[in-house]
mmCIF file of C-alpha atoms and ligand atoms in Angstrom:
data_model
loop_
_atom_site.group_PDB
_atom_site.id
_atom_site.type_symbol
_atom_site.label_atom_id
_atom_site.label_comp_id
_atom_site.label_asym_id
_atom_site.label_seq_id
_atom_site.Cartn_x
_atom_site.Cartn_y
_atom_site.Cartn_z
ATOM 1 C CA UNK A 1 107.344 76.882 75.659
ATOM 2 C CA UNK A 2 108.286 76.827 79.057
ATOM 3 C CA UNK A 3 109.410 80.056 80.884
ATOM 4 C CA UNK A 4 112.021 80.826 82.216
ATOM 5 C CA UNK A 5 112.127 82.796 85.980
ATOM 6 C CA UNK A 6 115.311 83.924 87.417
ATOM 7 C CA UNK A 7 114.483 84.512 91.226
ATOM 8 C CA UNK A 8 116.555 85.721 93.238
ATOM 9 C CA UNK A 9 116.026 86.035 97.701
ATOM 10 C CA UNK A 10 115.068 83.045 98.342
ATOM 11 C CA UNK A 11 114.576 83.794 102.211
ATOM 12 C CA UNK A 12 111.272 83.732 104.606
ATOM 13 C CA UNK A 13 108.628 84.809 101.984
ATOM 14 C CA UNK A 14 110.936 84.119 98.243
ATOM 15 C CA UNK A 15 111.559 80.300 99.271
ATOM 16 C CA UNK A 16 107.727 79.310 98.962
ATOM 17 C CA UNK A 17 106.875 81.256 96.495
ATOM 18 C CA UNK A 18 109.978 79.978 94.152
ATOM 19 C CA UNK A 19 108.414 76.765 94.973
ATOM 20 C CA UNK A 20 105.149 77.446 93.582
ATOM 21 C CA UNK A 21 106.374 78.962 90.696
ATOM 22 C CA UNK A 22 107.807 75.469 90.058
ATOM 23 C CA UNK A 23 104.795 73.911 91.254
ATOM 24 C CA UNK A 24 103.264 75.922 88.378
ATOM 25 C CA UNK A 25 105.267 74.789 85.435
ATOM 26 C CA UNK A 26 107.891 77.367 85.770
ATOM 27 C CA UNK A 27 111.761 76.770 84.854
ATOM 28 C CA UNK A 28 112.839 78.523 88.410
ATOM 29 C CA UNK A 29 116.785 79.301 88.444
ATOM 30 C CA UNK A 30 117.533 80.629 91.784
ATOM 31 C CA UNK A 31 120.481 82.628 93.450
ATOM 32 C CA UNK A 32 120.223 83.689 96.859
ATOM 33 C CA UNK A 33 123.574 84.568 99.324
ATOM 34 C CA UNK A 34 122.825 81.687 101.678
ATOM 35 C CA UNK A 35 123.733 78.375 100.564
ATOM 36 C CA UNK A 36 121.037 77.461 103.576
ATOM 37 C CA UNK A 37 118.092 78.903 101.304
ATOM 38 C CA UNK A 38 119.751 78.138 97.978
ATOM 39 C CA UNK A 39 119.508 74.207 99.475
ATOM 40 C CA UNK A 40 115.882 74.803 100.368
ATOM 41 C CA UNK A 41 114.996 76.085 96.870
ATOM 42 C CA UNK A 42 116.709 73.046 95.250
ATOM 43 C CA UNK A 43 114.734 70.513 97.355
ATOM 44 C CA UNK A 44 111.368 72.525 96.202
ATOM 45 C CA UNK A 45 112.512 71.958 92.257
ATOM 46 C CA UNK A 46 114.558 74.932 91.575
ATOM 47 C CA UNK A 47 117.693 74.996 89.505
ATOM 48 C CA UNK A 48 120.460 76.518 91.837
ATOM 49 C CA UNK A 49 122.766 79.339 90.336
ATOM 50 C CA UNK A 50 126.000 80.459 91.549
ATOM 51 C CA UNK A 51 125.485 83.682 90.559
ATOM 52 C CA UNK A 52 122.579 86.075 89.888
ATOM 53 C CA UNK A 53 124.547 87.181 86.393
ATOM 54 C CA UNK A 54 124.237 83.443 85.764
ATOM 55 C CA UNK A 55 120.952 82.494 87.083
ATOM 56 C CA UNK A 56 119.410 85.454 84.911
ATOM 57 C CA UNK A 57 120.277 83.896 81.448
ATOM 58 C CA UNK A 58 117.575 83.616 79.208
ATOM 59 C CA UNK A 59 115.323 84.378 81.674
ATOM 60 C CA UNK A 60 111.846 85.397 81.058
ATOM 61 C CA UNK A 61 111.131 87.059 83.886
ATOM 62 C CA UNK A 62 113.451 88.418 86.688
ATOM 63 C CA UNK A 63 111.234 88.354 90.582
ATOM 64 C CA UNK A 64 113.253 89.499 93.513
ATOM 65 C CA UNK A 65 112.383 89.313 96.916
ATOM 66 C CA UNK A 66 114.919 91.096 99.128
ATOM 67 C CA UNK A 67 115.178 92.505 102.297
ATOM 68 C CA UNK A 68 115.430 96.507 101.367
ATOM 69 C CA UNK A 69 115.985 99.037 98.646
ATOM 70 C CA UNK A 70 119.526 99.590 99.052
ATOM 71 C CA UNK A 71 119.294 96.017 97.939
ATOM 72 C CA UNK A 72 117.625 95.689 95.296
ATOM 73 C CA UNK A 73 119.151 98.898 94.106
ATOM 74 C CA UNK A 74 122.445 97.733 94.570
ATOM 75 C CA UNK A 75 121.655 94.316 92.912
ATOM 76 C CA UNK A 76 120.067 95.837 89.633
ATOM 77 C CA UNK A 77 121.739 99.288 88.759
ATOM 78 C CA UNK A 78 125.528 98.508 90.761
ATOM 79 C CA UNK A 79 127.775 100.985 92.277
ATOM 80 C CA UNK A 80 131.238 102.313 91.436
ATOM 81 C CA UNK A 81 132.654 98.960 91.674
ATOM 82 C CA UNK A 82 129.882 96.419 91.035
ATOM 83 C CA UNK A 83 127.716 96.104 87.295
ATOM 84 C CA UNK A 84 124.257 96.290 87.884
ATOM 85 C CA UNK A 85 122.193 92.739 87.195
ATOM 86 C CA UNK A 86 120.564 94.934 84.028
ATOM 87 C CA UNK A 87 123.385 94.883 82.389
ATOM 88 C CA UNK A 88 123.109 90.815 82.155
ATOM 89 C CA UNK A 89 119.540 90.381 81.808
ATOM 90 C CA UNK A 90 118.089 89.691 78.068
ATOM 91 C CA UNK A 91 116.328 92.386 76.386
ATOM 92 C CA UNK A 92 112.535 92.706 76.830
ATOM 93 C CA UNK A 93 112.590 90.287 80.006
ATOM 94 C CA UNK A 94 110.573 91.523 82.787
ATOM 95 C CA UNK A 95 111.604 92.283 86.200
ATOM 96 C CA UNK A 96 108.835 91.927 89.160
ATOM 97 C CA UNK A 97 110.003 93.188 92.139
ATOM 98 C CA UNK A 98 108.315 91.563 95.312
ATOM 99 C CA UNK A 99 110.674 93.443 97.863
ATOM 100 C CA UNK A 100 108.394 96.154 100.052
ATOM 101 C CA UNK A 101 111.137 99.524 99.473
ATOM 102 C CA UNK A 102 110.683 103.148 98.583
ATOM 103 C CA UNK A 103 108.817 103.903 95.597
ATOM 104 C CA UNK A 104 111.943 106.005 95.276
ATOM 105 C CA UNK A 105 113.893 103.185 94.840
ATOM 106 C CA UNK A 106 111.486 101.604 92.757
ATOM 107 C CA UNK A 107 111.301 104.088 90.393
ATOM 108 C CA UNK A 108 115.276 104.693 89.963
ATOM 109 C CA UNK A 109 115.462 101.138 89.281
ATOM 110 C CA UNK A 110 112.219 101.383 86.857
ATOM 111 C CA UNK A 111 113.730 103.684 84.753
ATOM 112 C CA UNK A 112 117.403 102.331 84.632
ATOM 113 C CA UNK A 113 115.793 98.875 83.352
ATOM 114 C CA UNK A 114 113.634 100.763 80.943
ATOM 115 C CA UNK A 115 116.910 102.593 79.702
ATOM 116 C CA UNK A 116 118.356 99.024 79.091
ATOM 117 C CA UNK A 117 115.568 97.965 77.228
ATOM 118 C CA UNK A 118 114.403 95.631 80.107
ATOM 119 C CA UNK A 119 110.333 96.084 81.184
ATOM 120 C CA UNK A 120 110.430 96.436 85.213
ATOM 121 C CA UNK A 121 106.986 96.289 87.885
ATOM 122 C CA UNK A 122 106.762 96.930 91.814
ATOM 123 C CA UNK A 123 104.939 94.302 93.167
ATOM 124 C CA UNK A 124 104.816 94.095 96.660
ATOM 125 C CA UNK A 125 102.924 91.733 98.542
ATOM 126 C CA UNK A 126 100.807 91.732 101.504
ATOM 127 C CA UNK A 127 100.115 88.448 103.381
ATOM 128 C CA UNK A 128 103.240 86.285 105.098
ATOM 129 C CA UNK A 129 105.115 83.915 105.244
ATOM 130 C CA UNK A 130 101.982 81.736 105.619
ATOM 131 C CA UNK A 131 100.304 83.199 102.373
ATOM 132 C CA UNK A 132 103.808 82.606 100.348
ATOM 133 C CA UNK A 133 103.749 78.608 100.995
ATOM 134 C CA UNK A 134 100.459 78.775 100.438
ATOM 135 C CA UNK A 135 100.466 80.628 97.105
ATOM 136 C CA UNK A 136 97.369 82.816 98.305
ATOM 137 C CA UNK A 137 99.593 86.414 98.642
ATOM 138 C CA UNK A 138 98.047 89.662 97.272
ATOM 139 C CA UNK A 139 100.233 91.402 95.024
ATOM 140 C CA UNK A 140 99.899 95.238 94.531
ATOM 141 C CA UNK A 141 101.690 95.942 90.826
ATOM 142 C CA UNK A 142 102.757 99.637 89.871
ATOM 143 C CA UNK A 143 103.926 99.947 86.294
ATOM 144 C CA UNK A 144 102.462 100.191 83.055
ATOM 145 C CA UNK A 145 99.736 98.844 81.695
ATOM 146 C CA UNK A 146 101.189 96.334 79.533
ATOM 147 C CA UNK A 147 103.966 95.031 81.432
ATOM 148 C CA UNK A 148 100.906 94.836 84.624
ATOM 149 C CA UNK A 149 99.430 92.127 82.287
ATOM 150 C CA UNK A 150 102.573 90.450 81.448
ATOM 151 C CA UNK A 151 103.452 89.846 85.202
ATOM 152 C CA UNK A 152 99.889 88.060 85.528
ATOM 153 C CA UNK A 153 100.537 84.545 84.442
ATOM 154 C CA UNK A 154 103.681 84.449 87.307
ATOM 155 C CA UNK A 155 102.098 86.268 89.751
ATOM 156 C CA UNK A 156 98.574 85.018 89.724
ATOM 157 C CA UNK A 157 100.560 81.673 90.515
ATOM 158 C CA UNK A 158 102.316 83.012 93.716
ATOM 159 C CA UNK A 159 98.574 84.822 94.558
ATOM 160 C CA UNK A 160 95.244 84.887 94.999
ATOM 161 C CA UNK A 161 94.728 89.255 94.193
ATOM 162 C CA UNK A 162 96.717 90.891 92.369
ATOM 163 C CA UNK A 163 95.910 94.876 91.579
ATOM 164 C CA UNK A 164 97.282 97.256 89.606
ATOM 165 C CA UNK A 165 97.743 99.678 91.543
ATOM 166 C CA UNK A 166 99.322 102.585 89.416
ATOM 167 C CA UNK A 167 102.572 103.641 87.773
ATOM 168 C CA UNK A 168 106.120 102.702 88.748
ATOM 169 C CA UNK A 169 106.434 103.027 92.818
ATOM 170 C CA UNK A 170 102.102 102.430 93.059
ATOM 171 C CA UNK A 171 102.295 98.990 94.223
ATOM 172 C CA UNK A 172 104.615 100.082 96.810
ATOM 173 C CA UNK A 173 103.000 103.592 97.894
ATOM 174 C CA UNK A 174 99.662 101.038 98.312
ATOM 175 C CA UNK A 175 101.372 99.221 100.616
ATOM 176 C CA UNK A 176 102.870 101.543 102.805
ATOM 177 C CA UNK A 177 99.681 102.522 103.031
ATOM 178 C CA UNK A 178 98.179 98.896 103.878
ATOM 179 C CA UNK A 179 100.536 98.784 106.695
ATOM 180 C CA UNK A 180 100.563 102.077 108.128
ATOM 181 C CA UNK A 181 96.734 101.163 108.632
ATOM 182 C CA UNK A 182 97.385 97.777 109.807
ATOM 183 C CA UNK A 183 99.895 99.274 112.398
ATOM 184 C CA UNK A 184 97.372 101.881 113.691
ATOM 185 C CA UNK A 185 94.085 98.821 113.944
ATOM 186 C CA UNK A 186 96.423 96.507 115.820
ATOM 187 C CA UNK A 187 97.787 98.642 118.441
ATOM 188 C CA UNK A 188 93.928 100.632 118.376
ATOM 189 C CA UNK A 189 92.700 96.599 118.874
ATOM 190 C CA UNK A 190 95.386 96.248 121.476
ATOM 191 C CA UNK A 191 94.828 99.339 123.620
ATOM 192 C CA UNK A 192 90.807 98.414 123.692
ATOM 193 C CA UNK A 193 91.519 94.910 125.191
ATOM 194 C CA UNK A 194 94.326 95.640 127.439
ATOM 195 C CA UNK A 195 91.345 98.731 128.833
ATOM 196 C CA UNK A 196 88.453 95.610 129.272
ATOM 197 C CA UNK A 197 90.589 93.728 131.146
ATOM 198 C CA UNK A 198 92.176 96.222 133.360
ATOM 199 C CA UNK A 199 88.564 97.415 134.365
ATOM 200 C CA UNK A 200 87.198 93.645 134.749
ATOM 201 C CA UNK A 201 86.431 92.148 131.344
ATOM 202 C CA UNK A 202 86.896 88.831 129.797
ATOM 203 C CA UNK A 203 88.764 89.579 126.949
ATOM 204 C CA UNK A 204 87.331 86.573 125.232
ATOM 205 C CA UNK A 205 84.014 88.272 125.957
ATOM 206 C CA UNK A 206 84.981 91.762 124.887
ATOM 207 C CA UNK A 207 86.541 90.386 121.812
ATOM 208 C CA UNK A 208 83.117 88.864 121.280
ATOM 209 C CA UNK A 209 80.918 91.797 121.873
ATOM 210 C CA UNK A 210 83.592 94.152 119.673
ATOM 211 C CA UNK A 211 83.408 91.457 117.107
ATOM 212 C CA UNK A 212 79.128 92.476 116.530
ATOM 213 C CA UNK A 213 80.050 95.999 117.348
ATOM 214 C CA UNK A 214 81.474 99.263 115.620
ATOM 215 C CA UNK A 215 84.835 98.426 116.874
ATOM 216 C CA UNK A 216 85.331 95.268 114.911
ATOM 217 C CA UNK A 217 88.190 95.168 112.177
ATOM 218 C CA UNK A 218 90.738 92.947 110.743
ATOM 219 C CA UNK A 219 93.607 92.784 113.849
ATOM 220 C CA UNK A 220 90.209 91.768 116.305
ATOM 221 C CA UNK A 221 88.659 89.084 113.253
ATOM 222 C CA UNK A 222 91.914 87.239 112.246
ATOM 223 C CA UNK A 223 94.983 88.461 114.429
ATOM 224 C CA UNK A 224 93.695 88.627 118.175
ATOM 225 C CA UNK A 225 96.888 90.298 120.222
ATOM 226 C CA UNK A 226 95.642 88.736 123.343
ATOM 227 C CA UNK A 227 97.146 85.483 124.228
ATOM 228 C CA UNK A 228 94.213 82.819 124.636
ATOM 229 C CA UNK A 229 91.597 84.239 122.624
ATOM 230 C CA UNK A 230 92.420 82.786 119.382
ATOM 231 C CA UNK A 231 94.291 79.403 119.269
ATOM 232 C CA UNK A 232 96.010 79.719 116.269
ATOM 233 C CA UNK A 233 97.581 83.015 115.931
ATOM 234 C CA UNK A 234 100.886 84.321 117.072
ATOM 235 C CA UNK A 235 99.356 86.213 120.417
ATOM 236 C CA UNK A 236 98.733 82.130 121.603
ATOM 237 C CA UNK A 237 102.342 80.870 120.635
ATOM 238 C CA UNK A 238 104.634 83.388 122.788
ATOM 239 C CA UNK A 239 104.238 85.419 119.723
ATOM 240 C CA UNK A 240 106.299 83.511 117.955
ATOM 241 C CA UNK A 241 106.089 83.204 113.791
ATOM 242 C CA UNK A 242 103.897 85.929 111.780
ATOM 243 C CA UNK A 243 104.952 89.714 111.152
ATOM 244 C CA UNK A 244 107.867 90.534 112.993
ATOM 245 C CA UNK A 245 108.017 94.063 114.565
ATOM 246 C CA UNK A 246 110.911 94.835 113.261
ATOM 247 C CA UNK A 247 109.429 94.427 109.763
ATOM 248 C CA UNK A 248 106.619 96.692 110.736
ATOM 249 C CA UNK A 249 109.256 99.156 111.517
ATOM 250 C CA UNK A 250 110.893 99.155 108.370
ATOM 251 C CA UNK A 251 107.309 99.789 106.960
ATOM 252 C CA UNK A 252 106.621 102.373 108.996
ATOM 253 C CA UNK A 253 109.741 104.543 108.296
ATOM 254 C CA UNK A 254 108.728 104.153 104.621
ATOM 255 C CA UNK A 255 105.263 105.158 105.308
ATOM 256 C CA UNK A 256 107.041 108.631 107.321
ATOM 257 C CA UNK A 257 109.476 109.487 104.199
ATOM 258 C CA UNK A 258 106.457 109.214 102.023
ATOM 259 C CA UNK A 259 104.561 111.739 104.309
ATOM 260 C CA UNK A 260 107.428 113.903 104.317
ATOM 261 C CA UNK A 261 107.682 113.674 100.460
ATOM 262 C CA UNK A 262 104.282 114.456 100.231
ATOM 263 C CA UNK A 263 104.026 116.473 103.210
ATOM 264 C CA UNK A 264 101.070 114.372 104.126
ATOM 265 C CA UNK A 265 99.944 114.492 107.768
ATOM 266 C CA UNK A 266 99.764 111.191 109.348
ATOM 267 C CA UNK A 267 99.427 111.906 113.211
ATOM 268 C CA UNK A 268 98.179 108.463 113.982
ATOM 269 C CA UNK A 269 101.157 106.900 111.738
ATOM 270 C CA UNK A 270 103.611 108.205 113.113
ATOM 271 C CA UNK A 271 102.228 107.383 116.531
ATOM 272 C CA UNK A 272 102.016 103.874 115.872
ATOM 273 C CA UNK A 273 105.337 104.048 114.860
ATOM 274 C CA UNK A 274 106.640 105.492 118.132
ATOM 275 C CA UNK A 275 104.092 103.199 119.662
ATOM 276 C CA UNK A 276 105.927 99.461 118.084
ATOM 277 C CA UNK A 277 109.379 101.686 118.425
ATOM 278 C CA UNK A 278 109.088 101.418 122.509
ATOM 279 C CA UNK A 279 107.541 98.427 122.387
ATOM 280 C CA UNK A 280 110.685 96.627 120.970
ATOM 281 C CA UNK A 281 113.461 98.630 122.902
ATOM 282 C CA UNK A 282 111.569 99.179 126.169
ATOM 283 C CA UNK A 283 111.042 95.456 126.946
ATOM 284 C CA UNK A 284 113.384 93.367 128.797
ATOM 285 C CA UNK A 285 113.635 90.528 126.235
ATOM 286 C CA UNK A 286 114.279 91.552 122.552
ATOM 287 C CA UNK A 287 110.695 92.209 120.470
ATOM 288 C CA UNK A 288 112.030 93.114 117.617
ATOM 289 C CA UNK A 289 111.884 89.545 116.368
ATOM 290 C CA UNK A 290 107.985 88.947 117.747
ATOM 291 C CA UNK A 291 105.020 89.103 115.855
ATOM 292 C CA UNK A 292 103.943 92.538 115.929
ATOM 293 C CA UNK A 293 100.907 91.614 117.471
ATOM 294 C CA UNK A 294 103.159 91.773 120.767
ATOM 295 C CA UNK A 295 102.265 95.504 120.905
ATOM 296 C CA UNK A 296 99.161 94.408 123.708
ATOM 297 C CA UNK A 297 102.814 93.671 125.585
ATOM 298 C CA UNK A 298 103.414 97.154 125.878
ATOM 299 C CA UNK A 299 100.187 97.781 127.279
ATOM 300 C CA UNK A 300 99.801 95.089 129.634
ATOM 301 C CA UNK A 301 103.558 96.007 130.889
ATOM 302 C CA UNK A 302 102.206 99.795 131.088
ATOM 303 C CA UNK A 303 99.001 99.125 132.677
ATOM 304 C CA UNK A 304 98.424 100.633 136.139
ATOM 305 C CA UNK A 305 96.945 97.370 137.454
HETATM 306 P P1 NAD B 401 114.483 87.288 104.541
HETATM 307 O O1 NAD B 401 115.551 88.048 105.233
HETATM 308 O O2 NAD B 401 113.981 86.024 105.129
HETATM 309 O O3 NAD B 401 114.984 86.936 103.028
HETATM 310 C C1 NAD B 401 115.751 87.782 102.240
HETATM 311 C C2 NAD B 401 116.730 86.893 101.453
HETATM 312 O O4 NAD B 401 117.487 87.736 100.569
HETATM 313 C C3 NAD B 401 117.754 86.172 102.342
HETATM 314 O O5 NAD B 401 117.714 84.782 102.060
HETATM 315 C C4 NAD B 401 119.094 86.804 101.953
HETATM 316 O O6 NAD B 401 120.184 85.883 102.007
HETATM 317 C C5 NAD B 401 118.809 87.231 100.524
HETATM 318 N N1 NAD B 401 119.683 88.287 100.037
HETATM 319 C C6 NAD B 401 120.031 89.453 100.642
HETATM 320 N N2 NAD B 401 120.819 90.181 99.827
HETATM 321 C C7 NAD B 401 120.969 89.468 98.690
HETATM 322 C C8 NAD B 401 121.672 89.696 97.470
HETATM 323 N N3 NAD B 401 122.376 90.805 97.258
HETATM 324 N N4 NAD B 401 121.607 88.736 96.513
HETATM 325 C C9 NAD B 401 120.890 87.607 96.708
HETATM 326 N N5 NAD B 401 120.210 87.325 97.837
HETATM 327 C C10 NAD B 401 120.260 88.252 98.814
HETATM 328 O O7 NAD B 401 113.306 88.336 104.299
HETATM 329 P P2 NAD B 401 111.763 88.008 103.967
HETATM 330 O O8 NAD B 401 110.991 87.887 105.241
HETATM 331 O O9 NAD B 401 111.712 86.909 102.967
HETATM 332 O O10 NAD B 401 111.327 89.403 103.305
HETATM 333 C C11 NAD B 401 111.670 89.737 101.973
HETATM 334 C C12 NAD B 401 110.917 90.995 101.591
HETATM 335 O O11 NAD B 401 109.513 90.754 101.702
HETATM 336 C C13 NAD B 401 111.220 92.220 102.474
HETATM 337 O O12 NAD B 401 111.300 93.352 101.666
HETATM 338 C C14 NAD B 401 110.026 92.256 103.425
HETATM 339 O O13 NAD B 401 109.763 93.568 103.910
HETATM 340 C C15 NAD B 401 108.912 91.760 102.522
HETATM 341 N N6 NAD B 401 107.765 91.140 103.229
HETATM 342 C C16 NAD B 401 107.978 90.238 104.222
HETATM 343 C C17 NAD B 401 106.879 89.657 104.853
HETATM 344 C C18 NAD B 401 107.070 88.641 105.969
HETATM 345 O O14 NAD B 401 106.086 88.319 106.657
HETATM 346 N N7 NAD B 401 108.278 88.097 106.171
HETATM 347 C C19 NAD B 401 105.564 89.995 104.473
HETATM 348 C C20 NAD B 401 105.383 90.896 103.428
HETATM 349 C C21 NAD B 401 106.507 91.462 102.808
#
């Protein structure tokens, strides 16, 4: 029998991968607070709700894909005057959520679902806007065992990986983790360039050499920050589309409350995120909405040349 997915954020990232859920033979109802998105989702085959109470009726599955924890908190367990979405959604349904939060808030609204008798995952996803339309994200999924396999069949059709990462608040710890690292390569990729060509280099040419070298990694092989060395990425378009920086700001702050949970040390973390921090507010024009691989900005604005 067909199944039923209630999804609800139907923004930047939800709005494709709604669409391949339907794509996939999915019975997609969708609520979303902007009738803008809500339209989109209806062109791509999606049944529009007018409310997530409503769109979660008989649902199979629950996915969300929203823009922070508050959010999703706020949406699934309520307040004093609102009753949280669990209240509403059928008994043994599954909720995946896709949002990147706390695990924190993950795990509060884990174990509210599980005291409603509804199964709940973290599942974060890495890849962007590009890799939703494309159904090709990587998933990280923390929650038990069983209810890790029951998310497969919906999210193997919005991905090509998906991992199990651990418990409730795993697939989010993972990538806070992903990020923080992906922070600290591009602005490390970043710093190397904007040094070659302040002393003379062809950054095409160091990019090449650093390519066959021990300095290669993923920001230099797919995500070049210097305009003109690869044609296709942000770095060539005004740094327009991609990973905004103020998304890798949001992930950054999680990745410092998980150190200070943990009382990890994360020296280079934390610099990164001072690093993307005066990038967007010490620029003229606003950053905050560029890809993040405008960080070589901030060097090439800081260089001595
Ligand atoms: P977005 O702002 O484009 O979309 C969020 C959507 O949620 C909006 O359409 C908004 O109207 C809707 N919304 C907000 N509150 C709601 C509510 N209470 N009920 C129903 N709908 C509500 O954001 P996005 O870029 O799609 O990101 C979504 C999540 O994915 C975020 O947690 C983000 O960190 C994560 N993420 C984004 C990217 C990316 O490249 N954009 C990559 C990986 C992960």
């Amino acid at each position: 029998m067909t199944k039923k997915v209630a999804f609800i954020g139907l923004g930047n990232m939800g709005s494709g991968m709604a669409i391949n859920l339907v794509k996939g033979g999915f019975n997609v109802h969708a609520y979303d607070l902007s009738q803008t998105a809500l339209a989109n989702a209806k062109k791509g085959g999606c049944t529009i709700s007018e409310t997530a109470d409503e769109a979660v009726i008989d649902s199979d599955y629950v996915i969300s894909m929203l823009p922070n924890g508050a959010i999703v908190e706020n949406l699934f367990i309520g307040d004093s005057t609102t009753n949280g979405l669990i209240n509403n959604i059928p008994k043994n349904a599954l909720i995946i959520d896709c949002s990147t939060i706390a695990p924190e808030n993950s795990r509060r609204v884990g174990i509210a679902a599980k005291a409603a008798g509804i199964r709940f995952v973290d599942a974060p996803v890495s890849g962007g806007v590009a890799a939703a339309n494309a159904g090709t994200l990587a998933f990280m999924v923390g929650g038990e065992e069983a209810d890790f396999t029951s998310s497969q069949s919906v999210l193997n059709t919005m991905g090509a990986n998906v991992f199990h990462a651990g418990d409730l608040g795993a697939g989010q710890t993972a990538k806070i983790c992903n990020n923080m690292l992906l922070a600290i390569h591009m602005a490390g990729t970043a710093e190397a360039l904007q040094l070659g060509v302040d002393n003379g280099l062809d950054p095409v040419v160091l990019s090449d050499i650093m390519l066959k070298s021990s300095g290669c990694n993923w920001s230099l092989e797919k995500y070049n920050p210097m305009p003109g060395v690869m044609p296709t990425v942000p770095s060539s378009n005004n740094y327009q589309g991609g990973f905004m920086v103020d998304l890798m700001l949001k992930d950054l702050g999680l990745a410092m409350e998980a150190s200070i949970n943990s009382r990890s040390s994360i020296p280079m973390g934390s610099t990164a995120r001072n690093l993307f921090n005066l990038h967007k507010n010490s620029s003229g024009e606003e950053q905050g909405t560029k890809d993040f691989s405008s960080i070589q900005r901030f060097y090439s604005k800081t260089s001595g040349i």
